[in-house]
Amino acid sequence: MKAAWLKARIEESPAPLRDRLAKVIAGLDPRVDLTEALLDSARATLDGLYGQLEEREAAFDLLLADGLLTLACEAAAYSDPEMVAERCRAMGPEGELGRLAERWVGRS
């Protein structure tokens, strides 16, 4: 059920993003919680952009991270609707992404 849902969501994405998302999704461990796996992939993508934000290619990685984060929020809602707000908040500025952003202060 998760695989079919995720595949359908990726197919709805614009072609260049769809290809990048499909490549990341193919490498996910199916034993890991989908929301966590997507969040980890988004974090790794963003983390890999340190010192590269001035480059044009960074835009594609930023879009990929955004797509992965969106899918992570949707996966959280899909798997546990009652906990989606809490899980997305844990990802956001007060949570994981906020901690990542703090590491970025003063870097580009």
Tab-separated table of N, CA, C and O in Angstrom:
chain	number	residue	atom	x	y	z
A	1	MET	N	0.833	-1.190	0.000
A	1	MET	CA	0.000	0.000	0.000
A	1	MET	C	0.878	1.254	0.000
A	1	MET	O	0.616	2.168	-0.754
A	2	LYS	N	1.908	1.284	0.817
A	2	LYS	CA	2.791	2.448	0.838
A	2	LYS	C	3.484	2.641	-0.504
A	2	LYS	O	3.602	3.749	-0.991
A	3	ALA	N	3.958	1.552	-1.082
A	3	ALA	CA	4.692	1.639	-2.348
A	3	ALA	C	3.789	2.175	-3.448
A	3	ALA	O	4.215	3.019	-4.243
A	4	ALA	N	2.560	1.719	-3.516
A	4	ALA	CA	1.627	2.187	-4.544
A	4	ALA	C	1.300	3.666	-4.345
A	4	ALA	O	1.253	4.436	-5.309
A	5	TRP	N	1.079	4.055	-3.098
A	5	TRP	CA	0.790	5.465	-2.806
A	5	TRP	C	1.967	6.343	-3.202
A	5	TRP	O	1.793	7.372	-3.856
A	6	LEU	N	3.165	5.942	-2.824
A	6	LEU	CA	4.358	6.731	-3.110
A	6	LEU	C	4.605	6.810	-4.619
A	6	LEU	O	4.909	7.879	-5.149
A	7	LYS	N	4.451	5.712	-5.304
A	7	LYS	CA	4.639	5.696	-6.755
A	7	LYS	C	3.656	6.655	-7.432
A	7	LYS	O	4.034	7.413	-8.325
A	8	ALA	N	2.409	6.632	-7.005
A	8	ALA	CA	1.405	7.533	-7.583
A	8	ALA	C	1.768	8.992	-7.329
A	8	ALA	O	1.614	9.843	-8.228
A	9	ARG	N	2.230	9.301	-6.143
A	9	ARG	CA	2.609	10.684	-5.806
A	9	ARG	C	3.794	11.144	-6.649
A	9	ARG	O	3.835	12.264	-7.118
A	10	ILE	N	4.759	10.276	-6.857
A	10	ILE	CA	5.937	10.634	-7.648
A	10	ILE	C	5.541	10.851	-9.110
A	10	ILE	O	6.016	11.785	-9.760
A	11	GLU	N	4.652	10.017	-9.627
A	11	GLU	CA	4.219	10.155	-11.015
A	11	GLU	C	3.506	11.482	-11.272
A	11	GLU	O	3.485	11.952	-12.406
A	12	GLU	N	2.961	12.098	-10.243
A	12	GLU	CA	2.282	13.389	-10.377
A	12	GLU	C	3.262	14.561	-10.440
A	12	GLU	O	2.873	15.678	-10.758
A	13	SER	N	4.523	14.314	-10.138
A	13	SER	CA	5.537	15.377	-10.092
A	13	SER	C	5.978	15.747	-11.504
A	13	SER	O	5.931	14.921	-12.414
A	14	PRO	N	6.478	16.984	-11.686
A	14	PRO	CA	7.045	17.359	-12.993
A	14	PRO	C	8.217	16.431	-13.341
A	14	PRO	O	8.942	15.975	-12.450
A	15	ALA	N	8.403	16.177	-14.618
A	15	ALA	CA	9.384	15.179	-15.092
A	15	ALA	C	10.773	15.304	-14.478
A	15	ALA	O	11.299	14.309	-13.976
A	16	PRO	N	11.418	16.480	-14.492
A	16	PRO	CA	12.778	16.526	-13.931
A	16	PRO	C	12.817	16.169	-12.435
A	16	PRO	O	13.720	15.463	-11.991
A	17	LEU	N	11.819	16.617	-11.698
A	17	LEU	CA	11.757	16.294	-10.275
A	17	LEU	C	11.390	14.831	-10.084
A	17	LEU	O	11.944	14.154	-9.215
A	18	ARG	N	10.493	14.343	-10.899
A	18	ARG	CA	10.054	12.946	-10.810
A	18	ARG	C	11.248	11.999	-10.939
A	18	ARG	O	11.379	11.050	-10.177
A	19	ASP	N	12.131	12.273	-11.885
A	19	ASP	CA	13.298	11.415	-12.084
A	19	ASP	C	14.205	11.420	-10.858
A	19	ASP	O	14.702	10.373	-10.437
A	20	ARG	N	14.423	12.584	-10.282
A	20	ARG	CA	15.286	12.685	-9.094
A	20	ARG	C	14.629	12.012	-7.893
A	20	ARG	O	15.291	11.326	-7.120
A	21	LEU	N	13.316	12.226	-7.719
A	21	LEU	CA	12.600	11.582	-6.613
A	21	LEU	C	12.634	10.066	-6.767
A	21	LEU	O	12.879	9.345	-5.797
A	22	ALA	N	12.413	9.586	-7.981
A	22	ALA	CA	12.402	8.140	-8.222
A	22	ALA	C	13.750	7.523	-7.869
A	22	ALA	O	13.807	6.425	-7.288
A	23	LYS	N	14.826	8.229	-8.181
A	23	LYS	CA	16.159	7.711	-7.874
A	23	LYS	C	16.367	7.600	-6.358
A	23	LYS	O	16.885	6.609	-5.858
A	24	VAL	N	15.926	8.623	-5.623
A	24	VAL	CA	16.062	8.593	-4.160
A	24	VAL	C	15.171	7.500	-3.571
A	24	VAL	O	15.611	6.726	-2.725
A	25	ILE	N	13.943	7.434	-4.032
A	25	ILE	CA	12.980	6.470	-3.494
A	25	ILE	C	13.454	5.041	-3.728
A	25	ILE	O	13.284	4.171	-2.884
A	26	ALA	N	14.083	4.799	-4.877
A	26	ALA	CA	14.577	3.457	-5.182
A	26	ALA	C	15.612	2.992	-4.154
A	26	ALA	O	15.750	1.795	-3.909
A	27	GLY	N	16.315	3.935	-3.533
A	27	GLY	CA	17.334	3.585	-2.561
A	27	GLY	C	16.847	3.500	-1.126
A	27	GLY	O	17.640	3.216	-0.224
A	28	LEU	N	15.557	3.734	-0.880
A	28	LEU	CA	15.037	3.683	0.483
A	28	LEU	C	14.922	2.249	0.976
A	28	LEU	O	14.551	1.347	0.229
A	29	ASP	N	15.217	2.064	2.241
A	29	ASP	CA	15.084	0.758	2.882
A	29	ASP	C	13.607	0.545	3.224
A	29	ASP	O	13.040	1.298	4.019
A	30	PRO	N	12.955	-0.462	2.642
A	30	PRO	CA	11.524	-0.672	2.890
A	30	PRO	C	11.200	-1.055	4.336
A	30	PRO	O	10.046	-0.986	4.752
A	31	ARG	N	12.215	-1.415	5.114
A	31	ARG	CA	11.977	-1.777	6.518
A	31	ARG	C	11.898	-0.559	7.426
A	31	ARG	O	11.460	-0.651	8.560
A	32	VAL	N	12.347	0.604	6.904
A	32	VAL	CA	12.354	1.837	7.692
A	32	VAL	C	11.026	2.566	7.493
A	32	VAL	O	10.459	2.552	6.397
A	33	ASP	N	10.532	3.200	8.540
A	33	ASP	CA	9.321	3.999	8.457
A	33	ASP	C	9.446	4.974	7.286
A	33	ASP	O	10.452	5.684	7.163
A	34	LEU	N	8.451	5.014	6.417
A	34	LEU	CA	8.514	5.817	5.198
A	34	LEU	C	8.708	7.298	5.500
A	34	LEU	O	9.532	7.966	4.877
A	35	THR	N	7.980	7.819	6.476
A	35	THR	CA	8.124	9.231	6.827
A	35	THR	C	9.556	9.529	7.246
A	35	THR	O	10.159	10.507	6.789
A	36	GLU	N	10.117	8.694	8.095
A	36	GLU	CA	11.489	8.898	8.563
A	36	GLU	C	12.498	8.755	7.429
A	36	GLU	O	13.463	9.516	7.346
A	37	ALA	N	12.284	7.788	6.554
A	37	ALA	CA	13.208	7.586	5.436
A	37	ALA	C	13.198	8.792	4.497
A	37	ALA	O	14.251	9.246	4.033
A	38	LEU	N	12.018	9.325	4.220
A	38	LEU	CA	11.912	10.507	3.359
A	38	LEU	C	12.548	11.720	4.024
A	38	LEU	O	13.258	12.501	3.378
A	39	LEU	N	12.305	11.870	5.312
A	39	LEU	CA	12.904	12.980	6.055
A	39	LEU	C	14.420	12.864	6.072
A	39	LEU	O	15.132	13.859	5.845
A	40	ASP	N	14.933	11.669	6.304
A	40	ASP	CA	16.382	11.466	6.294
A	40	ASP	C	16.976	11.809	4.928
A	40	ASP	O	18.039	12.427	4.843
A	41	SER	N	16.289	11.430	3.868
A	41	SER	CA	16.766	11.738	2.518
A	41	SER	C	16.749	13.237	2.255
A	41	SER	O	17.676	13.778	1.640
A	42	ALA	N	15.721	13.918	2.720
A	42	ALA	CA	15.648	15.376	2.555
A	42	ALA	C	16.778	16.053	3.322
A	42	ALA	O	17.439	16.951	2.802
A	43	ARG	N	16.988	15.597	4.552
A	43	ARG	CA	18.074	16.148	5.369
A	43	ARG	C	19.423	15.937	4.707
A	43	ARG	O	20.250	16.845	4.659
A	44	ALA	N	19.657	14.748	4.193
A	44	ALA	CA	20.930	14.443	3.542
A	44	ALA	C	21.111	15.311	2.295
A	44	ALA	O	22.219	15.790	2.026
A	45	THR	N	20.035	15.531	1.564
A	45	THR	CA	20.104	16.383	0.372
A	45	THR	C	20.465	17.803	0.768
A	45	THR	O	21.359	18.421	0.176
A	46	LEU	N	19.784	18.333	1.776
A	46	LEU	CA	20.075	19.698	2.231
A	46	LEU	C	21.475	19.800	2.809
A	46	LEU	O	22.198	20.758	2.553
A	47	ASP	N	21.855	18.804	3.566
A	47	ASP	CA	23.181	18.802	4.186
A	47	ASP	C	24.279	18.816	3.125
A	47	ASP	O	25.328	19.409	3.308
A	48	GLY	N	24.020	18.175	1.995
A	48	GLY	CA	24.983	18.128	0.911
A	48	GLY	C	25.140	19.435	0.161
A	48	GLY	O	26.023	19.576	-0.689
A	49	LEU	N	24.312	20.404	0.473
A	49	LEU	CA	24.360	21.696	-0.222
A	49	LEU	C	25.254	22.718	0.454
A	49	LEU	O	25.412	23.824	-0.057
A	50	TYR	N	25.847	22.371	1.596
A	50	TYR	CA	26.744	23.324	2.260
A	50	TYR	C	27.762	23.847	1.264
A	50	TYR	O	28.425	23.092	0.568
A	51	GLY	N	27.891	25.145	1.191
A	51	GLY	CA	28.895	25.772	0.341
A	51	GLY	C	28.583	25.743	-1.137
A	51	GLY	O	29.405	26.151	-1.943
A	52	GLN	N	27.412	25.283	-1.512
A	52	GLN	CA	27.074	25.161	-2.932
A	52	GLN	C	25.862	25.987	-3.345
A	52	GLN	O	25.408	25.874	-4.482
A	53	LEU	N	25.315	26.783	-2.452
A	53	LEU	CA	24.077	27.495	-2.765
A	53	LEU	C	24.225	28.526	-3.880
A	53	LEU	O	23.244	28.909	-4.496
A	54	GLU	N	25.422	28.962	-4.145
A	54	GLU	CA	25.650	29.936	-5.218
A	54	GLU	C	25.588	29.280	-6.600
A	54	GLU	O	25.445	29.969	-7.600
A	55	GLU	N	25.723	27.984	-6.650
A	55	GLU	CA	25.742	27.268	-7.917
A	55	GLU	C	24.325	27.013	-8.414
A	55	GLU	O	23.429	26.710	-7.642
A	56	ARG	N	24.131	27.110	-9.716
A	56	ARG	CA	22.805	26.904	-10.311
A	56	ARG	C	22.264	25.506	-10.039
A	56	ARG	O	21.068	25.323	-9.841
A	57	GLU	N	23.136	24.527	-10.053
A	57	GLU	CA	22.708	23.143	-9.834
A	57	GLU	C	22.080	22.951	-8.449
A	57	GLU	O	21.312	22.013	-8.252
A	58	ALA	N	22.410	23.819	-7.512
A	58	ALA	CA	21.848	23.697	-6.165
A	58	ALA	C	20.334	23.834	-6.182
A	58	ALA	O	19.653	23.252	-5.337
A	59	ALA	N	19.801	24.574	-7.137
A	59	ALA	CA	18.352	24.760	-7.226
A	59	ALA	C	17.636	23.418	-7.376
A	59	ALA	O	16.575	23.196	-6.785
A	60	PHE	N	18.216	22.513	-8.142
A	60	PHE	CA	17.594	21.201	-8.333
A	60	PHE	C	17.593	20.393	-7.041
A	60	PHE	O	16.628	19.696	-6.735
A	61	ASP	N	18.674	20.491	-6.283
A	61	ASP	CA	18.719	19.789	-5.002
A	61	ASP	C	17.760	20.407	-3.987
A	61	ASP	O	17.176	19.691	-3.171
A	62	LEU	N	17.599	21.719	-4.035
A	62	LEU	CA	16.620	22.361	-3.145
A	62	LEU	C	15.203	21.908	-3.485
A	62	LEU	O	14.394	21.645	-2.594
A	63	LEU	N	14.910	21.797	-4.780
A	63	LEU	CA	13.593	21.298	-5.189
A	63	LEU	C	13.404	19.840	-4.780
A	63	LEU	O	12.321	19.440	-4.355
A	64	LEU	N	14.463	19.060	-4.902
A	64	LEU	CA	14.395	17.666	-4.484
A	64	LEU	C	14.120	17.575	-2.987
A	64	LEU	O	13.243	16.821	-2.553
A	65	ALA	N	14.843	18.351	-2.190
A	65	ALA	CA	14.624	18.340	-0.734
A	65	ALA	C	13.200	18.757	-0.405
A	65	ALA	O	12.547	18.145	0.449
A	66	ASP	N	12.710	19.784	-1.085
A	66	ASP	CA	11.333	20.233	-0.871
A	66	ASP	C	10.347	19.112	-1.211
A	66	ASP	O	9.397	18.861	-0.453
A	67	GLY	N	10.572	18.439	-2.325
A	67	GLY	CA	9.691	17.333	-2.703
A	67	GLY	C	9.719	16.211	-1.686
A	67	GLY	O	8.680	15.639	-1.341
A	68	LEU	N	10.892	15.897	-1.191
A	68	LEU	CA	11.022	14.835	-0.187
A	68	LEU	C	10.332	15.219	1.124
A	68	LEU	O	9.680	14.388	1.762
A	69	LEU	N	10.478	16.486	1.512
A	69	LEU	CA	9.812	16.947	2.738
A	69	LEU	C	8.293	16.922	2.575
A	69	LEU	O	7.567	16.542	3.498
A	70	THR	N	7.832	17.332	1.410
A	70	THR	CA	6.391	17.288	1.144
A	70	THR	C	5.886	15.854	1.227
A	70	THR	O	4.854	15.583	1.862
A	71	LEU	N	6.601	14.945	0.592
A	71	LEU	CA	6.207	13.536	0.654
A	71	LEU	C	6.261	12.998	2.079
A	71	LEU	O	5.418	12.187	2.469
A	72	ALA	N	7.245	13.437	2.862
A	72	ALA	CA	7.333	12.992	4.257
A	72	ALA	C	6.105	13.444	5.046
A	72	ALA	O	5.544	12.661	5.822
A	73	CYS	N	5.692	14.687	4.843
A	73	CYS	CA	4.485	15.180	5.532
A	73	CYS	C	3.248	14.413	5.067
A	73	CYS	O	2.395	14.046	5.875
A	74	GLU	N	3.152	14.162	3.775
A	74	GLU	CA	2.013	13.407	3.252
A	74	GLU	C	2.028	11.962	3.762
A	74	GLU	O	0.980	11.407	4.088
A	75	ALA	N	3.217	11.367	3.832
A	75	ALA	CA	3.318	10.001	4.351
A	75	ALA	C	2.895	9.952	5.812
A	75	ALA	O	2.230	9.006	6.244
A	76	ALA	N	3.263	10.980	6.569
A	76	ALA	CA	2.851	11.042	7.974
A	76	ALA	C	1.330	11.120	8.071
A	76	ALA	O	0.717	10.438	8.894
A	77	ALA	N	0.721	11.935	7.226
A	77	ALA	CA	-0.737	12.075	7.236
A	77	ALA	C	-1.408	10.785	6.789
A	77	ALA	O	-2.437	10.385	7.335
A	78	TYR	N	-0.815	10.147	5.810
A	78	TYR	CA	-1.371	8.913	5.260
A	78	TYR	C	-1.303	7.777	6.281
A	78	TYR	O	-2.252	7.028	6.444
A	79	SER	N	-0.188	7.680	6.992
A	79	SER	CA	-0.012	6.558	7.912
A	79	SER	C	-0.645	6.775	9.280
A	79	SER	O	-1.046	5.820	9.926
A	80	ASP	N	-0.717	8.039	9.716
A	80	ASP	CA	-1.251	8.314	11.051
A	80	ASP	C	-1.848	9.715	11.085
A	80	ASP	O	-1.219	10.655	11.584
A	81	PRO	N	-3.065	9.879	10.557
A	81	PRO	CA	-3.672	11.210	10.451
A	81	PRO	C	-3.753	11.976	11.770
A	81	PRO	O	-3.646	13.189	11.781
A	82	GLU	N	-3.904	11.272	12.871
A	82	GLU	CA	-4.032	11.956	14.154
A	82	GLU	C	-2.709	12.540	14.637
A	82	GLU	O	-2.694	13.443	15.460
A	83	MET	N	-1.602	12.041	14.122
A	83	MET	CA	-0.292	12.504	14.568
A	83	MET	C	0.416	13.398	13.543
A	83	MET	O	1.538	13.820	13.773
A	84	VAL	N	-0.237	13.693	12.418
A	84	VAL	CA	0.448	14.403	11.342
A	84	VAL	C	0.957	15.768	11.784
A	84	VAL	O	2.088	16.147	11.467
A	85	ALA	N	0.163	16.515	12.514
A	85	ALA	CA	0.616	17.845	12.932
A	85	ALA	C	1.855	17.748	13.806
A	85	ALA	O	2.824	18.495	13.610
A	86	GLU	N	1.850	16.819	14.730
A	86	GLU	CA	3.007	16.643	15.617
A	86	GLU	C	4.249	16.204	14.840
A	86	GLU	O	5.340	16.721	15.046
A	87	ARG	N	4.079	15.266	13.927
A	87	ARG	CA	5.233	14.781	13.152
A	87	ARG	C	5.785	15.861	12.238
A	87	ARG	O	6.996	16.013	12.108
A	88	CYS	N	4.910	16.642	11.594
A	88	CYS	CA	5.385	17.719	10.716
A	88	CYS	C	6.043	18.829	11.530
A	88	CYS	O	7.040	19.401	11.100
A	89	ARG	N	5.522	19.096	12.700
A	89	ARG	CA	6.137	20.100	13.573
A	89	ARG	C	7.539	19.638	13.973
A	89	ARG	O	8.475	20.431	14.027
A	90	ALA	N	7.701	18.357	14.219
A	90	ALA	CA	9.013	17.811	14.580
A	90	ALA	C	10.009	17.938	13.428
A	90	ALA	O	11.209	17.996	13.648
A	91	MET	N	9.504	18.020	12.216
A	91	MET	CA	10.370	18.191	11.050
A	91	MET	C	10.733	19.658	10.836
A	91	MET	O	11.788	19.950	10.295
A	92	GLY	N	9.857	20.564	11.216
A	92	GLY	CA	9.954	21.969	10.839
A	92	GLY	C	10.975	22.791	11.591
A	92	GLY	O	11.952	22.275	12.136
A	93	PRO	N	10.744	24.114	11.616
A	93	PRO	CA	11.707	25.051	12.194
A	93	PRO	C	12.055	24.769	13.652
A	93	PRO	O	13.167	25.049	14.092
A	94	GLU	N	11.134	24.209	14.392
A	94	GLU	CA	11.390	23.904	15.799
A	94	GLU	C	12.046	22.544	15.975
A	94	GLU	O	12.467	22.192	17.062
A	95	GLY	N	12.141	21.791	14.895
A	95	GLY	CA	12.658	20.430	14.991
A	95	GLY	C	13.893	20.195	14.150
A	95	GLY	O	14.833	20.993	14.149
A	96	GLU	N	13.866	19.090	13.420
A	96	GLU	CA	15.023	18.642	12.654
A	96	GLU	C	15.526	19.684	11.659
A	96	GLU	O	16.726	19.923	11.565
A	97	LEU	N	14.635	20.279	10.907
A	97	LEU	CA	15.070	21.267	9.917
A	97	LEU	C	15.592	22.531	10.583
A	97	LEU	O	16.513	23.168	10.078
A	98	GLY	N	15.028	22.875	11.707
A	98	GLY	CA	15.530	24.021	12.457
A	98	GLY	C	16.954	23.794	12.930
A	98	GLY	O	17.806	24.684	12.843
A	99	ARG	N	17.224	22.591	13.413
A	99	ARG	CA	18.585	22.265	13.845
A	99	ARG	C	19.554	22.269	12.670
A	99	ARG	O	20.685	22.734	12.782
A	100	LEU	N	19.097	21.794	11.524
A	100	LEU	CA	19.934	21.836	10.335
A	100	LEU	C	20.194	23.288	9.925
A	100	LEU	O	21.320	23.665	9.611
A	101	ALA	N	19.161	24.117	9.970
A	101	ALA	CA	19.315	25.529	9.608
A	101	ALA	C	20.294	26.238	10.537
A	101	ALA	O	21.073	27.083	10.092
A	102	GLU	N	20.269	25.903	11.820
A	102	GLU	CA	21.215	26.514	12.765
A	102	GLU	C	22.653	26.210	12.377
A	102	GLU	O	23.526	27.054	12.539
A	103	ARG	N	22.894	25.045	11.848
A	103	ARG	CA	24.232	24.693	11.392
A	103	ARG	C	24.626	25.491	10.157
A	103	ARG	O	25.799	25.675	9.882
A	104	TRP	N	23.638	25.966	9.406
A	104	TRP	CA	23.898	26.703	8.172
A	104	TRP	C	24.186	28.181	8.416
A	104	TRP	O	24.664	28.860	7.519
A	105	VAL	N	23.864	28.695	9.577
A	105	VAL	CA	24.030	30.125	9.840
A	105	VAL	C	25.456	30.543	9.490
A	105	VAL	O	26.427	29.946	9.922
A	106	GLY	N	25.536	31.549	8.653
A	106	GLY	CA	26.835	32.059	8.237
A	106	GLY	C	27.475	31.288	7.101
A	106	GLY	O	28.574	31.619	6.665
A	107	ARG	N	26.795	30.285	6.585
A	107	ARG	CA	27.347	29.497	5.470
A	107	ARG	C	26.470	29.700	4.248
A	107	ARG	O	25.303	30.000	4.347
A	108	SER	N	27.044	29.475	3.092
A	108	SER	CA	26.249	29.500	1.864
A	108	SER	C	26.773	28.467	0.911
A	108	SER	O	27.768	27.850	1.119
